[in-house]
Short mmCIF file of C-alpha atoms in Angstrom, two decimals:
data_model
loop_
_atom_site.label_atom_id
_atom_site.label_comp_id
_atom_site.label_asym_id
_atom_site.label_seq_id
_atom_site.Cartn_x
_atom_site.Cartn_y
_atom_site.Cartn_z
CA UNK A 1 82.52 84.42 124.70
CA UNK A 2 83.82 87.96 125.25
CA UNK A 3 86.08 89.02 122.35
CA UNK A 4 88.39 91.89 123.09
CA UNK A 5 89.18 94.00 119.72
CA UNK A 6 91.31 96.63 118.63
CA UNK A 7 92.13 98.57 115.36
CA UNK A 8 95.37 97.37 113.46
CA UNK A 9 95.30 99.54 110.48
CA UNK A 10 93.30 102.13 108.85
CA UNK A 11 93.55 104.49 105.73
CA UNK A 12 91.52 107.57 104.88
CA UNK A 13 91.59 110.91 103.01
CA UNK A 14 89.83 114.25 103.07
CA UNK A 15 89.51 117.37 100.76
CA UNK A 16 90.38 120.52 102.62
CA UNK A 17 90.98 124.26 101.67
CA UNK A 18 94.44 125.28 100.32
CA UNK A 19 97.14 124.80 102.83
CA UNK A 20 101.02 124.32 102.90
CA UNK A 21 102.23 120.81 102.22
CA UNK A 22 105.34 119.08 103.71
CA UNK A 23 105.38 116.43 100.99
CA UNK A 24 108.34 116.78 98.40
CA UNK A 25 107.51 117.61 94.70
CA UNK A 26 108.66 114.89 92.24
CA UNK A 27 109.18 116.05 88.50
CA UNK A 28 109.55 113.64 85.72
CA UNK A 29 111.06 114.87 82.39
CA UNK A 30 111.34 113.16 79.10
CA UNK A 31 114.69 112.70 77.15
CA UNK A 32 114.43 116.49 75.97
CA UNK A 33 114.15 117.99 79.51
CA UNK A 34 110.45 118.61 79.14
CA UNK A 35 108.27 118.23 82.13
CA UNK A 36 105.81 115.27 81.67
CA UNK A 37 104.56 114.72 85.14
CA UNK A 38 104.51 116.34 88.74
CA UNK A 39 103.43 114.69 91.73
CA UNK A 40 103.62 115.13 95.67
CA UNK A 41 105.33 112.19 97.36
CA UNK A 42 103.82 110.71 100.50
CA UNK A 43 105.83 111.06 103.75
CA UNK A 44 106.69 108.16 106.06
CA UNK A 45 106.50 109.10 109.77
CA UNK A 46 108.73 106.98 112.02
CA UNK A 47 107.20 105.84 115.08
CA UNK A 48 110.01 103.98 116.46
CA UNK A 49 111.32 100.61 116.57
CA UNK A 50 111.07 100.19 112.69
CA UNK A 51 107.34 100.97 112.60
CA UNK A 52 105.71 104.03 110.39
CA UNK A 53 102.75 105.61 109.13
CA UNK A 54 102.45 107.33 105.79
CA UNK A 55 100.71 110.80 105.48
CA UNK A 56 100.30 112.72 102.43
CA UNK A 57 99.14 116.37 101.25
CA UNK A 58 99.04 117.90 97.69
CA UNK A 59 97.92 121.07 99.22
CA UNK A 60 94.16 120.35 99.28
CA UNK A 61 93.88 116.78 99.57
CA UNK A 62 95.21 114.88 102.83
CA UNK A 63 95.60 111.40 103.55
CA UNK A 64 96.81 108.81 106.23
CA UNK A 65 97.48 105.16 106.23
CA UNK A 66 98.98 102.91 108.90
CA UNK A 67 98.77 101.41 112.36
CA UNK A 68 98.82 104.37 114.79
CA UNK A 69 98.97 102.19 117.80
CA UNK A 70 102.37 100.87 116.75
CA UNK A 71 104.20 103.89 118.31
CA UNK A 72 107.29 102.80 120.27
CA UNK A 73 106.11 99.16 120.06
CA UNK A 74 108.15 96.22 118.98
CA UNK A 75 105.16 94.19 117.66
CA UNK A 76 101.36 94.45 117.02
CA UNK A 77 100.03 91.78 119.36
CA UNK A 78 97.83 94.33 120.93
CA UNK A 79 96.56 97.91 120.09
CA UNK A 80 94.12 100.84 120.56
CA UNK A 81 90.43 101.32 119.43
CA UNK A 82 89.62 102.82 116.40
CA UNK A 83 88.30 106.08 118.33
CA UNK A 84 91.87 106.29 120.01
CA UNK A 85 93.62 105.60 116.63
CA UNK A 86 91.77 108.40 114.93
CA UNK A 87 92.93 110.74 117.71
CA UNK A 88 96.45 109.43 117.27
CA UNK A 89 96.25 110.11 113.54
CA UNK A 90 95.03 113.69 114.02
CA UNK A 91 97.87 114.36 116.40
CA UNK A 92 100.31 113.00 113.84
CA UNK A 93 98.92 115.38 111.07
CA UNK A 94 98.92 118.28 113.35
CA UNK A 95 102.55 117.68 114.61
CA UNK A 96 103.47 117.86 110.82
CA UNK A 97 101.60 121.02 109.96
CA UNK A 98 98.77 119.35 108.00
CA UNK A 99 95.08 119.83 108.74
CA UNK A 100 93.30 117.40 111.12
CA UNK A 101 90.60 115.04 109.81
CA UNK A 102 87.07 115.98 110.23
CA UNK A 103 83.50 114.92 109.44
CA UNK A 104 84.40 115.22 105.67
CA UNK A 105 86.93 112.44 105.81
CA UNK A 106 86.38 109.18 104.18
CA UNK A 107 87.93 105.86 105.26
CA UNK A 108 89.12 103.22 102.62
CA UNK A 109 90.17 100.52 104.91
CA UNK A 110 89.60 99.49 108.62
CA UNK A 111 91.22 96.50 110.14
CA UNK A 112 89.56 95.26 113.29
CA UNK A 113 91.62 92.54 115.11
CA UNK A 114 91.27 90.20 118.21
CA UNK A 115 93.60 87.45 119.77
CA UNK A 116 91.52 84.25 120.38
CA UNK A 117 92.96 81.55 122.88
CA UNK A 118 92.56 78.18 121.54
CA UNK A 119 94.95 76.44 124.01
CA UNK A 120 96.13 73.00 123.06
CA UNK A 121 93.49 73.00 120.36
CA UNK A 122 95.24 75.70 118.29
CA UNK A 123 96.15 73.25 115.34
CA UNK A 124 92.80 71.64 115.49
CA UNK A 125 90.98 74.74 115.35
CA UNK A 126 93.00 76.11 112.39
CA UNK A 127 92.34 72.86 110.48
CA UNK A 128 88.53 73.23 111.27
CA UNK A 129 88.65 76.65 109.99
CA UNK A 130 90.19 75.32 106.73
CA UNK A 131 87.13 73.25 106.17
CA UNK A 132 84.30 75.87 106.97
CA UNK A 133 82.71 78.59 104.93
CA UNK A 134 82.79 82.28 105.87
CA UNK A 135 79.83 83.72 104.21
CA UNK A 136 80.46 83.79 100.38
CA UNK A 137 84.10 84.51 100.65
CA UNK A 138 86.41 82.04 99.09
CA UNK A 139 88.66 80.06 101.46
CA UNK A 140 92.60 80.27 100.67
CA UNK A 141 95.35 78.44 102.83
CA UNK A 142 98.84 79.97 102.68
CA UNK A 143 101.76 78.85 105.01
CA UNK A 144 99.29 78.04 107.82
CA UNK A 145 97.39 81.09 107.32
CA UNK A 146 93.45 80.72 106.54
CA UNK A 147 92.12 83.52 104.53
CA UNK A 148 88.48 84.13 103.59
CA UNK A 149 88.18 86.36 100.70
CA UNK A 150 91.93 87.04 100.23
CA UNK A 151 91.49 88.82 97.09
CA UNK A 152 88.16 90.37 97.97
CA UNK A 153 87.58 94.11 97.25
CA UNK A 154 84.92 94.35 99.91
CA UNK A 155 86.05 92.68 103.08
CA UNK A 156 88.73 89.97 103.96
CA UNK A 157 89.44 87.67 106.92
CA UNK A 158 92.55 86.00 108.15
CA UNK A 159 93.05 83.63 110.96
CA UNK A 160 96.61 82.40 111.85
CA UNK A 161 99.05 81.23 114.54
CA UNK A 162 100.28 84.35 116.15
CA UNK A 163 103.30 82.68 117.95
CA UNK A 164 104.59 81.39 114.68
CA UNK A 165 104.26 84.73 113.04
CA UNK A 166 105.95 86.46 115.78
CA UNK A 167 108.99 83.96 115.33
CA UNK A 168 109.02 84.32 111.68
CA UNK A 169 108.39 88.01 110.97
CA UNK A 170 109.43 89.92 114.08
CA UNK A 171 112.09 88.12 116.12
CA UNK A 172 114.75 88.02 113.22
CA UNK A 173 114.41 91.85 113.08
CA UNK A 174 115.80 92.44 116.50
CA UNK A 175 118.59 91.69 118.91
CA UNK A 176 119.34 91.79 122.62
CA UNK A 177 116.57 92.64 125.03
CA UNK A 178 114.08 93.36 122.11
CA UNK A 179 114.55 89.94 120.84
CA UNK A 180 114.34 88.12 124.00
CA UNK A 181 111.03 89.99 124.72
CA UNK A 182 109.46 88.96 121.34
CA UNK A 183 110.65 85.28 122.02
CA UNK A 184 109.07 85.34 125.46
CA UNK A 185 105.97 86.85 123.79
CA UNK A 186 106.00 84.01 121.16
CA UNK A 187 106.29 81.44 123.87
CA UNK A 188 103.48 82.83 125.72
CA UNK A 189 101.38 82.64 122.56
CA UNK A 190 102.44 79.00 122.14
CA UNK A 191 101.37 78.01 125.46
CA UNK A 192 97.97 79.73 125.27
CA UNK A 193 97.43 78.67 121.64
CA UNK A 194 96.72 82.11 120.54
CA UNK A 195 95.12 82.42 117.08
CA UNK A 196 94.95 85.96 115.58
CA UNK A 197 92.16 86.96 113.60
CA UNK A 198 91.94 90.01 111.46
CA UNK A 199 89.06 91.24 109.63
CA UNK A 200 89.64 93.95 106.74
CA UNK A 201 86.68 96.18 105.93
CA UNK A 202 87.24 97.70 102.44
CA UNK A 203 84.33 98.60 100.13
CA UNK A 204 82.07 97.23 102.68
CA UNK A 205 82.43 100.26 104.80
CA UNK A 206 80.05 102.14 102.42
CA UNK A 207 77.37 99.44 102.47
CA UNK A 208 77.56 99.21 106.19
CA UNK A 209 77.41 103.04 106.69
CA UNK A 210 80.89 103.23 108.58
CA UNK A 211 82.85 104.99 105.87
CA UNK A 212 82.48 108.67 107.11
CA UNK A 213 84.72 110.11 110.00
CA UNK A 214 81.84 110.57 112.32
CA UNK A 215 79.96 107.20 111.69
CA UNK A 216 83.11 105.04 111.72
CA UNK A 217 83.36 104.21 115.42
CA UNK A 218 85.05 101.39 117.31
CA UNK A 219 81.62 100.24 118.87
CA UNK A 220 80.00 99.90 115.42
CA UNK A 221 82.92 97.99 113.98
CA UNK A 222 83.49 95.92 116.95
CA UNK A 223 79.71 94.87 116.78
CA UNK A 224 80.24 93.83 113.10
CA UNK A 225 83.32 92.00 113.98
CA UNK A 226 81.84 89.97 116.71
CA UNK A 227 78.71 89.21 114.46
CA UNK A 228 81.11 87.65 111.82
CA UNK A 229 83.59 86.07 114.05
CA UNK A 230 81.75 84.58 117.10
CA UNK A 231 80.29 81.83 115.15
CA UNK A 232 83.70 80.90 113.90
CA UNK A 233 84.70 80.41 117.85
CA UNK A 234 82.29 77.40 118.01
CA UNK A 235 83.14 75.33 115.04
CA UNK A 236 82.33 71.72 114.90
CA UNK A 237 85.58 69.81 114.36
CA UNK A 238 85.20 66.84 112.15
CA UNK A 239 87.43 63.97 112.99
CA UNK A 240 89.36 62.43 110.12
CA UNK A 241 87.84 59.02 110.84
CA UNK A 242 84.55 60.49 109.94
CA UNK A 243 85.65 61.21 106.36
CA UNK A 244 85.30 58.10 103.98
CA UNK A 245 88.61 56.64 103.04
CA UNK A 246 88.48 57.60 99.21
CA UNK A 247 88.21 61.20 99.99
CA UNK A 248 90.72 61.65 102.85
CA UNK A 249 93.53 62.33 100.30
CA UNK A 250 91.51 65.05 98.63
CA UNK A 251 90.89 66.67 102.08
CA UNK A 252 94.61 66.43 103.02
CA UNK A 253 95.58 68.22 99.74
CA UNK A 254 93.00 70.83 100.42
CA UNK A 255 94.16 71.59 103.86
CA UNK A 256 97.63 71.76 102.75
CA UNK A 257 96.78 74.61 100.27
CA UNK A 258 96.89 72.66 96.95
CA UNK A 259 94.85 73.88 93.98
CA UNK A 260 92.72 70.93 93.63
CA UNK A 261 91.51 72.06 90.20
CA UNK A 262 94.89 71.37 88.94
CA UNK A 263 95.46 68.14 90.93
CA UNK A 264 92.30 66.34 89.76
CA UNK A 265 89.94 65.74 87.08
CA UNK A 266 87.01 68.18 87.07
CA UNK A 267 84.46 65.30 87.26
CA UNK A 268 86.29 63.70 90.13
CA UNK A 269 86.63 66.99 91.97
CA UNK A 270 82.88 67.50 91.67
CA UNK A 271 82.34 64.17 93.26
CA UNK A 272 84.72 64.50 95.96
CA UNK A 273 83.22 67.92 97.01
CA UNK A 274 79.78 66.38 97.02
CA UNK A 275 80.76 63.56 99.21
CA UNK A 276 83.02 65.85 101.68
CA UNK A 277 79.84 68.08 102.14
CA UNK A 278 78.13 65.00 103.46
CA UNK A 279 80.37 65.00 106.38
CA UNK A 280 79.48 68.74 106.98
CA UNK A 281 82.86 70.08 105.39
CA UNK A 282 81.95 73.08 103.52
CA UNK A 283 84.69 72.60 100.83
CA UNK A 284 84.81 75.54 98.54
CA UNK A 285 87.49 74.87 96.03
#
């Protein structure tokens, strides 16, 4: 299965020689009027249609964060490669009179994303994800979103119904032709059962040797993404009838996002987890 990926977001910083900054200086004083703190305020750069990126400079250190592929777009259904995003980010920095990023720049976050077509099996696929492990990352279910390592500082994964997300998050923000376009896109996602997957690389960038400006290429990140995600596209779906009757309620609570440690006695929870694993459901809570 070939998975087409793009970069949905990144953040990075770099130390430069002294230069002119465009960021406003914010001064904090105490009740006596004495200065207690000075800091430069990051600047939001409007990309159109309600989207923006954030740039910063204190005169030596610069930073950039955001999704550069959102320029002029109503949504983030598709995007550009990490390599193209780096070029866009440098153009934005240059347009605002700030130094471009070079080999000394360090990434602190890179999000690689893909849209997977599950067709009529979208709900079944998401339910299957809820019952499978993603390495050692903890599974969390929130409003239909399936998170792996939601609070991890190293890497995080997220799967969700893209059509549903468009209707809830993007459609209400627009009117007229823009709103109609987003509704049509959401309808298309529903028809094709589009599942959005986002893999967020954080501290793992250092371990994977893709934190530096030159070493962080889309080809490398895509290979890592595919290594993680491809096994998730071939999940074995366990039918509810295969789950022994005493444990079906536990499974239903888990898939609804309930905290089982609060709903059940520790010994009962331990027993149910052991029995559910016998049906190959890799229950983690």
